[in-house]
XYZ file of C-alpha atoms in Angstrom:
546
model
C 110.072 16.396 20.619
C 113.720 16.692 19.504
C 115.315 15.195 16.313
C 118.631 13.414 16.954
C 121.284 12.178 14.534
C 120.066 9.647 12.024
C 116.506 11.001 11.935
C 115.460 9.147 15.110
C 112.914 11.000 17.133
C 113.618 11.427 20.839
C 110.256 11.423 22.641
C 111.223 13.280 25.802
C 109.726 16.480 27.211
C 111.777 19.658 27.140
C 113.544 20.516 30.397
C 112.315 23.844 31.705
C 111.613 25.572 35.033
C 108.251 23.829 35.730
C 109.915 20.479 34.975
C 112.784 21.252 37.356
C 110.333 22.332 40.103
C 108.310 19.179 39.540
C 111.320 16.914 39.816
C 112.597 18.794 42.852
C 109.208 18.463 44.535
C 108.969 14.738 43.869
C 112.580 14.213 45.047
C 111.915 16.273 48.162
C 108.837 14.206 48.957
C 110.818 10.984 48.619
C 113.600 12.258 50.905
C 111.127 13.424 53.552
C 109.305 10.106 53.343
C 112.576 8.195 53.804
C 113.362 10.353 56.836
C 109.826 9.770 58.193
C 110.165 6.001 57.675
C 113.394 6.018 59.716
C 112.000 8.405 62.346
C 108.984 6.235 63.203
C 111.241 3.157 63.133
C 109.160 1.418 60.512
C 110.485 -1.634 58.662
C 109.153 -4.203 56.243
C 109.148 -6.929 58.907
C 106.731 -4.918 61.083
C 104.631 -4.121 58.037
C 104.143 -7.779 57.090
C 103.770 -8.778 60.780
C 101.040 -6.149 61.025
C 99.213 -7.756 58.122
C 99.021 -11.035 60.100
C 97.620 -9.150 63.090
C 95.022 -7.457 60.898
C 94.025 -10.830 59.505
C 93.533 -12.120 63.076
C 91.415 -9.095 63.930
C 89.221 -9.593 60.889
C 88.621 -13.185 62.065
C 87.356 -11.772 65.398
C 85.090 -9.309 63.564
C 83.415 -11.722 61.166
C 80.579 -12.142 60.807
C 79.331 -8.600 61.617
C 76.618 -8.343 64.210
C 73.598 -6.031 63.799
C 72.057 -6.789 67.221
C 71.647 -3.062 68.006
C 70.715 -1.942 64.511
C 67.819 0.273 65.648
C 70.050 2.441 67.776
C 72.672 2.449 65.037
C 70.147 3.737 62.504
C 68.903 6.370 64.930
C 72.436 7.661 65.543
C 73.198 7.491 61.823
C 70.229 9.765 61.133
C 71.513 12.081 63.869
C 74.854 12.058 62.091
C 73.139 13.137 58.875
C 71.494 16.109 60.583
C 74.801 17.138 62.192
C 76.409 17.224 58.750
C 73.537 19.152 57.153
C 73.326 21.765 59.908
C 77.099 22.104 60.176
C 77.322 22.722 56.433
C 74.430 25.182 56.518
C 75.983 27.291 59.318
C 79.329 27.230 57.502
C 77.693 28.556 54.332
C 75.861 31.297 56.206
C 79.083 32.475 57.881
C 81.298 31.939 54.811
C 79.392 34.054 52.270
C 79.943 37.486 53.932
C 83.441 36.397 54.951
C 84.267 35.467 51.343
C 83.143 38.892 50.027
C 85.319 40.543 52.692
C 88.245 38.258 51.763
C 88.055 38.988 47.984
C 90.219 41.819 46.703
C 87.577 43.115 44.309
C 84.744 43.349 46.906
C 86.409 43.898 50.267
C 85.583 47.258 51.858
C 89.121 47.811 53.227
C 92.593 46.138 53.152
C 92.470 45.614 56.936
C 89.130 43.804 56.616
C 90.640 41.713 53.820
C 93.596 40.685 56.032
C 91.385 39.777 59.016
C 88.952 37.801 56.841
C 91.795 35.864 55.169
C 93.316 35.174 58.610
C 90.086 33.680 59.902
C 89.785 31.492 56.771
C 93.358 30.201 57.100
C 92.998 29.465 60.814
C 89.698 27.581 60.561
C 91.082 25.524 57.684
C 94.284 24.640 59.529
C 92.612 23.398 62.712
C 91.047 19.884 62.221
C 87.326 19.494 62.845
C 87.930 16.900 65.531
C 90.096 19.408 67.447
C 87.219 21.914 67.242
C 84.926 19.105 68.484
C 87.193 18.422 71.493
C 87.153 22.123 72.419
C 83.393 22.519 71.957
C 82.607 19.370 73.924
C 84.716 20.703 76.782
C 82.991 24.120 76.534
C 79.378 23.023 75.933
C 79.218 19.427 77.115
C 78.481 16.146 75.300
C 75.823 16.332 72.568
C 75.107 17.164 68.956
C 75.622 20.931 69.219
C 79.458 20.656 69.615
C 79.499 18.403 66.533
C 77.452 20.822 64.451
C 79.607 23.780 65.429
C 82.864 21.814 64.922
C 81.917 20.988 61.344
C 80.706 24.554 60.768
C 83.868 26.238 62.052
C 86.254 23.963 60.167
C 84.198 24.178 56.959
C 84.469 27.965 56.931
C 88.112 27.585 55.949
C 87.474 25.679 52.788
C 84.154 27.246 51.770
C 85.349 30.773 52.456
C 88.599 30.322 50.502
C 86.981 28.787 47.423
C 84.188 31.373 47.346
C 86.667 34.259 47.769
C 88.731 32.859 44.889
C 85.605 32.539 42.733
C 84.654 36.164 43.502
C 88.129 37.411 42.577
C 87.992 35.451 39.289
C 84.599 36.914 38.292
C 84.556 38.754 34.946
C 84.745 42.523 35.713
C 83.036 43.623 32.441
C 79.392 43.078 33.604
C 80.103 44.979 36.813
C 81.590 47.919 34.903
C 78.514 47.977 32.681
C 76.131 47.993 35.662
C 78.219 50.640 37.480
C 77.968 52.898 34.406
C 74.156 53.108 34.741
C 74.412 54.387 38.303
C 73.879 51.211 40.317
C 74.971 51.149 43.937
C 77.822 48.864 45.050
C 75.343 46.440 46.582
C 73.246 46.307 43.383
C 76.404 45.859 41.351
C 77.482 42.840 43.433
C 74.027 41.265 43.468
C 73.449 41.555 39.704
C 76.915 40.825 38.324
C 79.128 38.897 40.773
C 76.528 36.736 42.542
C 75.208 35.203 39.281
C 78.757 34.367 38.233
C 79.649 32.567 41.468
C 76.413 30.586 41.881
C 77.804 27.485 40.066
C 80.917 27.622 42.248
C 78.759 28.125 45.349
C 76.613 25.057 44.554
C 79.633 22.921 43.743
C 81.469 23.954 46.931
C 78.361 23.517 49.105
C 77.713 19.972 47.842
C 81.400 19.013 48.011
C 81.599 20.293 51.589
C 78.418 18.454 52.539
C 79.970 15.300 51.140
C 83.094 15.825 53.253
C 81.056 16.660 56.349
C 78.941 13.535 56.011
C 82.151 11.501 56.284
C 83.599 13.617 59.088
C 80.408 13.545 61.176
C 80.577 9.754 61.511
C 83.620 9.960 63.785
C 82.703 13.025 65.869
C 81.028 10.735 68.411
C 84.448 9.362 69.321
C 85.039 12.544 71.316
C 81.450 12.948 72.502
C 80.202 15.288 69.762
C 77.171 13.200 68.779
C 76.403 10.791 65.973
C 77.029 7.153 65.255
C 80.692 7.378 66.239
C 79.578 7.279 69.864
C 78.111 3.790 69.376
C 81.297 2.643 67.641
C 83.357 3.888 70.565
C 81.150 1.991 73.003
C 81.436 -1.304 71.077
C 85.211 -1.023 70.701
C 85.513 -0.212 74.404
C 83.725 -3.490 75.192
C 85.987 -5.337 72.709
C 82.839 -6.382 70.857
C 84.439 -6.396 67.423
C 81.601 -8.137 65.544
C 79.103 -5.459 66.644
C 81.721 -2.781 65.903
C 82.037 -4.127 62.375
C 78.240 -4.011 62.091
C 78.333 -0.289 63.024
C 81.148 0.307 60.494
C 79.073 -1.441 57.821
C 76.105 0.828 58.541
C 78.416 3.889 58.406
C 79.819 2.682 55.083
C 76.378 2.167 53.520
C 75.332 5.600 54.822
C 78.378 7.352 53.341
C 77.967 5.527 50.035
C 74.273 6.455 49.777
C 74.996 10.082 50.587
C 77.811 10.219 48.048
C 75.521 8.909 45.318
C 72.777 11.339 46.366
C 75.171 14.292 46.438
C 76.535 13.342 43.017
C 73.009 13.173 41.596
C 72.008 16.568 43.070
C 75.316 18.093 41.930
C 74.775 16.806 38.412
C 71.243 18.254 38.156
C 72.073 21.621 39.657
C 75.324 22.206 37.829
C 73.845 21.066 34.535
C 71.082 23.626 34.966
C 73.664 26.295 35.797
C 75.757 25.345 32.794
C 72.849 25.281 30.349
C 71.568 28.573 31.708
C 74.873 30.368 31.329
C 76.081 33.199 33.473
C 74.767 36.099 31.520
C 73.451 38.897 33.638
C 70.206 40.234 32.279
C 69.164 43.727 33.181
C 65.496 44.598 33.271
C 64.290 47.378 31.039
C 65.001 50.579 33.017
C 62.091 52.783 33.835
C 62.352 56.479 33.280
C 62.272 57.514 36.952
C 63.056 54.346 38.931
C 65.535 52.040 37.211
C 65.226 48.484 38.518
C 68.246 46.233 38.114
C 67.186 42.704 39.084
C 67.790 39.306 37.487
C 64.705 37.995 35.587
C 62.803 34.793 36.505
C 64.475 32.506 33.968
C 64.014 28.696 34.019
C 67.415 28.393 35.656
C 66.457 30.799 38.406
C 63.138 28.978 39.021
C 64.852 25.588 39.392
C 67.613 27.007 41.626
C 65.012 28.692 43.797
C 63.050 25.433 44.081
C 66.139 23.594 45.304
C 66.808 26.505 47.650
C 63.368 26.123 49.287
C 63.923 22.355 49.508
C 67.202 22.838 51.427
C 65.596 25.450 53.677
C 62.924 22.860 54.551
C 65.665 20.302 55.153
C 67.485 22.656 57.519
C 64.321 23.433 59.503
C 63.676 19.682 59.777
C 67.252 19.249 61.006
C 66.895 21.802 63.785
C 63.652 20.097 64.883
C 65.163 16.607 64.704
C 68.235 17.360 66.821
C 66.223 19.644 69.137
C 68.599 22.600 68.923
C 66.817 25.935 68.813
C 68.225 29.111 67.373
C 68.606 30.871 70.732
C 70.580 27.934 72.121
C 72.817 28.110 69.044
C 73.475 31.824 69.525
C 74.034 31.359 73.254
C 76.666 28.677 72.641
C 79.041 31.204 71.087
C 79.391 32.913 74.480
C 80.412 29.628 76.127
C 82.907 28.883 73.368
C 84.444 32.355 73.651
C 84.779 32.003 77.433
C 86.464 28.625 77.095
C 88.801 29.903 74.327
C 90.076 32.558 76.683
C 91.253 29.757 79.044
C 93.745 28.652 76.385
C 95.487 32.062 76.444
C 98.296 32.754 76.869
C 99.472 29.481 75.279
C 102.139 27.647 77.311
C 104.918 26.467 74.983
C 107.419 25.989 77.831
C 106.057 23.230 80.069
C 105.511 20.650 77.330
C 107.939 21.976 74.701
C 109.859 18.661 74.190
C 106.591 16.706 73.875
C 105.169 19.273 71.428
C 108.266 19.078 69.223
C 108.247 15.273 69.375
C 104.511 15.113 68.604
C 104.665 17.547 65.679
C 107.736 15.820 64.235
C 105.966 12.463 64.455
C 102.877 14.027 62.862
C 104.957 15.269 59.914
C 106.639 11.866 59.572
C 103.274 10.053 59.511
C 101.890 12.488 56.936
C 104.996 12.226 54.678
C 105.234 8.427 54.718
C 101.519 7.886 54.259
C 101.356 10.439 51.419
C 104.126 8.687 49.515
C 102.852 5.120 50.211
C 99.320 6.224 49.360
C 100.591 7.859 46.160
C 102.384 4.707 45.080
C 99.073 2.855 45.447
C 96.964 5.562 43.900
C 98.922 6.146 40.667
C 98.179 2.714 39.088
C 94.633 2.842 40.492
C 94.142 6.305 39.000
C 95.270 5.192 35.509
C 93.057 2.082 35.670
C 90.091 4.220 36.807
C 90.473 6.743 33.917
C 88.052 5.876 31.117
C 90.341 7.172 28.343
C 93.500 5.214 29.236
C 92.267 2.181 31.166
C 92.723 -1.361 29.856
C 89.022 -2.043 29.231
C 85.568 -1.248 30.597
C 85.572 -4.177 33.029
C 88.832 -3.050 34.666
C 87.542 0.529 34.729
C 84.309 -0.471 36.489
C 86.028 -2.711 39.051
C 88.603 -0.036 39.873
C 85.945 2.634 40.332
C 84.038 0.372 42.731
C 87.218 -0.283 44.704
C 87.829 3.451 45.024
C 84.282 4.064 46.263
C 84.715 1.313 48.856
C 88.049 2.706 50.075
C 86.695 6.278 50.239
C 83.628 5.121 52.086
C 85.548 4.350 55.271
C 86.858 7.313 57.284
C 90.593 7.259 58.107
C 89.924 7.501 61.821
C 87.902 4.265 61.734
C 90.693 2.606 59.774
C 93.130 3.835 62.437
C 91.015 2.256 65.165
C 91.129 -1.029 63.343
C 94.883 -0.858 62.793
C 95.498 0.183 66.427
C 93.497 -2.819 67.574
C 95.516 -5.054 65.264
C 99.051 -3.659 65.521
C 98.968 -1.780 68.811
C 99.396 1.891 69.696
C 101.819 4.025 67.688
C 102.507 5.778 64.381
C 102.629 2.555 62.323
C 98.843 2.135 62.745
C 98.331 5.745 61.720
C 100.513 5.321 58.631
C 98.515 2.238 57.548
C 95.239 4.086 57.948
C 96.310 7.269 56.180
C 98.017 5.382 53.318
C 94.784 3.550 52.480
C 92.714 6.710 52.792
C 95.205 8.612 50.610
C 95.099 5.873 47.959
C 91.325 6.133 47.575
C 91.248 9.937 47.642
C 94.235 10.626 45.406
C 93.421 7.880 42.855
C 90.035 9.508 42.173
C 91.673 12.910 41.644
C 94.284 11.391 39.315
C 91.640 9.514 37.289
C 89.547 12.681 36.911
C 92.625 14.646 35.805
C 93.573 12.043 33.205
C 90.055 12.039 31.759
C 90.331 15.811 31.254
C 93.572 15.805 29.190
C 93.689 16.791 25.534
C 93.609 13.878 23.070
C 95.598 15.729 20.373
C 99.085 14.987 21.810
C 98.149 11.312 22.184
C 97.003 11.119 18.583
C 100.203 12.820 17.397
C 102.423 10.399 19.343
C 100.421 7.380 18.166
C 100.897 8.545 14.553
C 104.684 8.168 14.963
C 104.259 4.421 15.717
C 104.891 4.731 19.454
C 103.862 1.875 21.723
C 101.066 2.303 24.283
C 103.648 2.635 27.076
C 105.536 5.336 25.145
C 102.262 7.111 24.500
C 101.514 7.207 28.253
C 104.985 8.477 29.204
C 105.278 11.052 26.426
C 101.763 12.467 25.999
C 99.659 11.523 29.043
C 101.998 11.848 32.045
C 103.424 15.261 31.008
C 99.864 16.653 30.740
C 98.824 15.179 34.103
C 102.026 15.975 35.979
C 101.216 19.635 36.925
C 97.836 18.706 38.384
C 99.404 15.605 39.986
C 101.933 17.747 41.817
C 99.178 20.081 42.983
C 97.106 17.107 44.185
C 100.111 15.601 45.920
C 100.719 18.806 47.860
C 97.010 19.150 48.635
C 96.952 15.566 49.925
C 100.047 16.183 52.052
C 98.330 19.231 53.521
C 95.216 17.164 54.350
C 97.305 14.327 55.779
C 99.085 16.658 58.189
C 95.741 17.695 59.606
C 94.538 14.078 59.653
C 97.701 12.778 61.315
C 97.346 15.502 63.955
C 94.163 13.825 65.231
C 95.174 10.157 64.851
C 96.674 10.238 68.326
C 93.168 10.620 69.780
C 92.564 6.972 68.951
C 96.206 5.879 69.537
C 97.517 6.296 65.972
C 100.523 8.425 66.882
C 101.288 12.114 66.385
C 100.450 15.291 68.318
C 96.796 14.257 68.828
C 97.652 12.084 71.855
C 99.279 15.040 73.660
C 96.399 17.309 72.665
C 93.797 14.896 73.997
C 95.691 14.383 77.269
C 96.239 18.119 77.840
C 92.468 18.587 77.800
C 91.897 15.617 80.088
C 94.199 17.038 82.761
C 92.794 20.542 82.264
C 96.075 22.005 80.938
C 94.272 24.302 78.521
C 97.237 26.642 78.131
C 99.155 23.676 76.698
C 96.169 22.871 74.495
C 96.368 26.392 73.087
C 100.082 25.932 72.371
C 99.459 22.652 70.537
C 96.684 24.151 68.400
C 98.892 27.083 67.489
C 101.713 24.673 66.606
C 99.391 22.732 64.290
C 98.224 26.000 62.688
C 101.777 27.271 62.087
C 102.952 24.000 60.490
C 99.887 23.682 58.239
C 100.140 27.337 57.232
C 103.847 27.016 56.316
C 103.094 23.923 54.244
C 100.281 25.803 52.518
C 102.603 28.690 51.624
C 105.160 26.226 50.215
C 102.460 24.371 48.283
C 101.128 27.646 46.863
C 104.618 28.563 45.597
C 105.123 25.181 43.950
C 101.693 25.262 42.316
C 102.400 28.762 40.954
C 105.661 27.512 39.368
C 104.250 24.262 38.000
C 100.653 24.959 36.955
């Protein structure tokens, strides 16, 4: 705070480099969004006209029909197993990859580069694109869905685990190394205990994401309840389609509550147990360096056996044996070779048009979703909201919004407003609002109360308090979340075209239908390059701001 003439206090933050980067980023987002709005030829008239069409569609849908509820429940359970097994395979593949991709545990710089490259690629390619490829390679069924979730999840799980390994405290490892432990013993006894909380958190978070993603895999033939939704929409039976969406929503909501409960129990145990590495009393001739059976280890092991049982039950339920799973990698590899060399020439104008439209959809929906999410985020933060009633209502609204996958929203908007990017923008904007508002609310609840108390002591109003002490604290994380959301929206908008929501997805889907796999390879590489460039830019901005 600066003192100005006359003793009046000027409650404005100091202008520095992070502030300049923050303002430049926000301004850049607004400019890109304005360009995107013009590019997709979107106007307020079409927006409000679209609302009338949506209202008409809702009239067709109501009341929802549950005539085929038995099949819907059966496919919903299948969806659950797809998510569980996809997450399990991703964890199995990600753990060794993460150790190879961490600077402090990788065996060689070349291994580090290859491991990081695999992580970036699997994160950049959307799970629905993997599903399209695997359905083409292996046929319709649950196995393509399981593998699609597994391959895409490697990107996120591998990156977060590698970051956790690199951030591990080196002091315990130096102590263990000094007593003559091997490299493997050193990692097991010092680094693994430190990353277990991160591993549990990432695993549950990824399972939560995969439960949502698995509900739409059936739209491309990769198993699950999405297949039934596709059938009902194809017959224009909107009331039964709404019934399927309602079952999907209840399923996602129940899984989110279950995942939150398990996360709370496991992470509380990890937190209360601490991360101290305990070394057994060394024997004179055969020193044994193993973690002791503490209460924390017993509980974690119990949950581990429970999840192992769950995974075995999943393999039995979906009738996929281990040999079939291993054999599928050969079919995928053979099909992948058909996409090489990628053909950028034949469909170059369409690829450029599709990627430009994808970026426009992502930019406009990120900004529109952000405008909706900021007030929702403040109302959903317990420490700055108006009162408990508003807080509770807002949190329920966010759960409802987040419970409906964007691709299902896109199907609804396409049915209401017709094919094109406007439907995709509507869907992604709503999805962004629910996702980003929760992140903003969580960030606000984590701010320090000391600056707020200091500003309140000067006699500032509640509005001044928010602008001077709350927003400056939240702004760095808000910028990071905005970039992260933009990154996610690019991948999401790349698949909206599969259901007619605009973007490069339409060209991707058609290239596979007409067996132009070399063009498919070019499109996937184009998506990867754009997402990777955005990630580099986002990483630079985060480094300057946070």
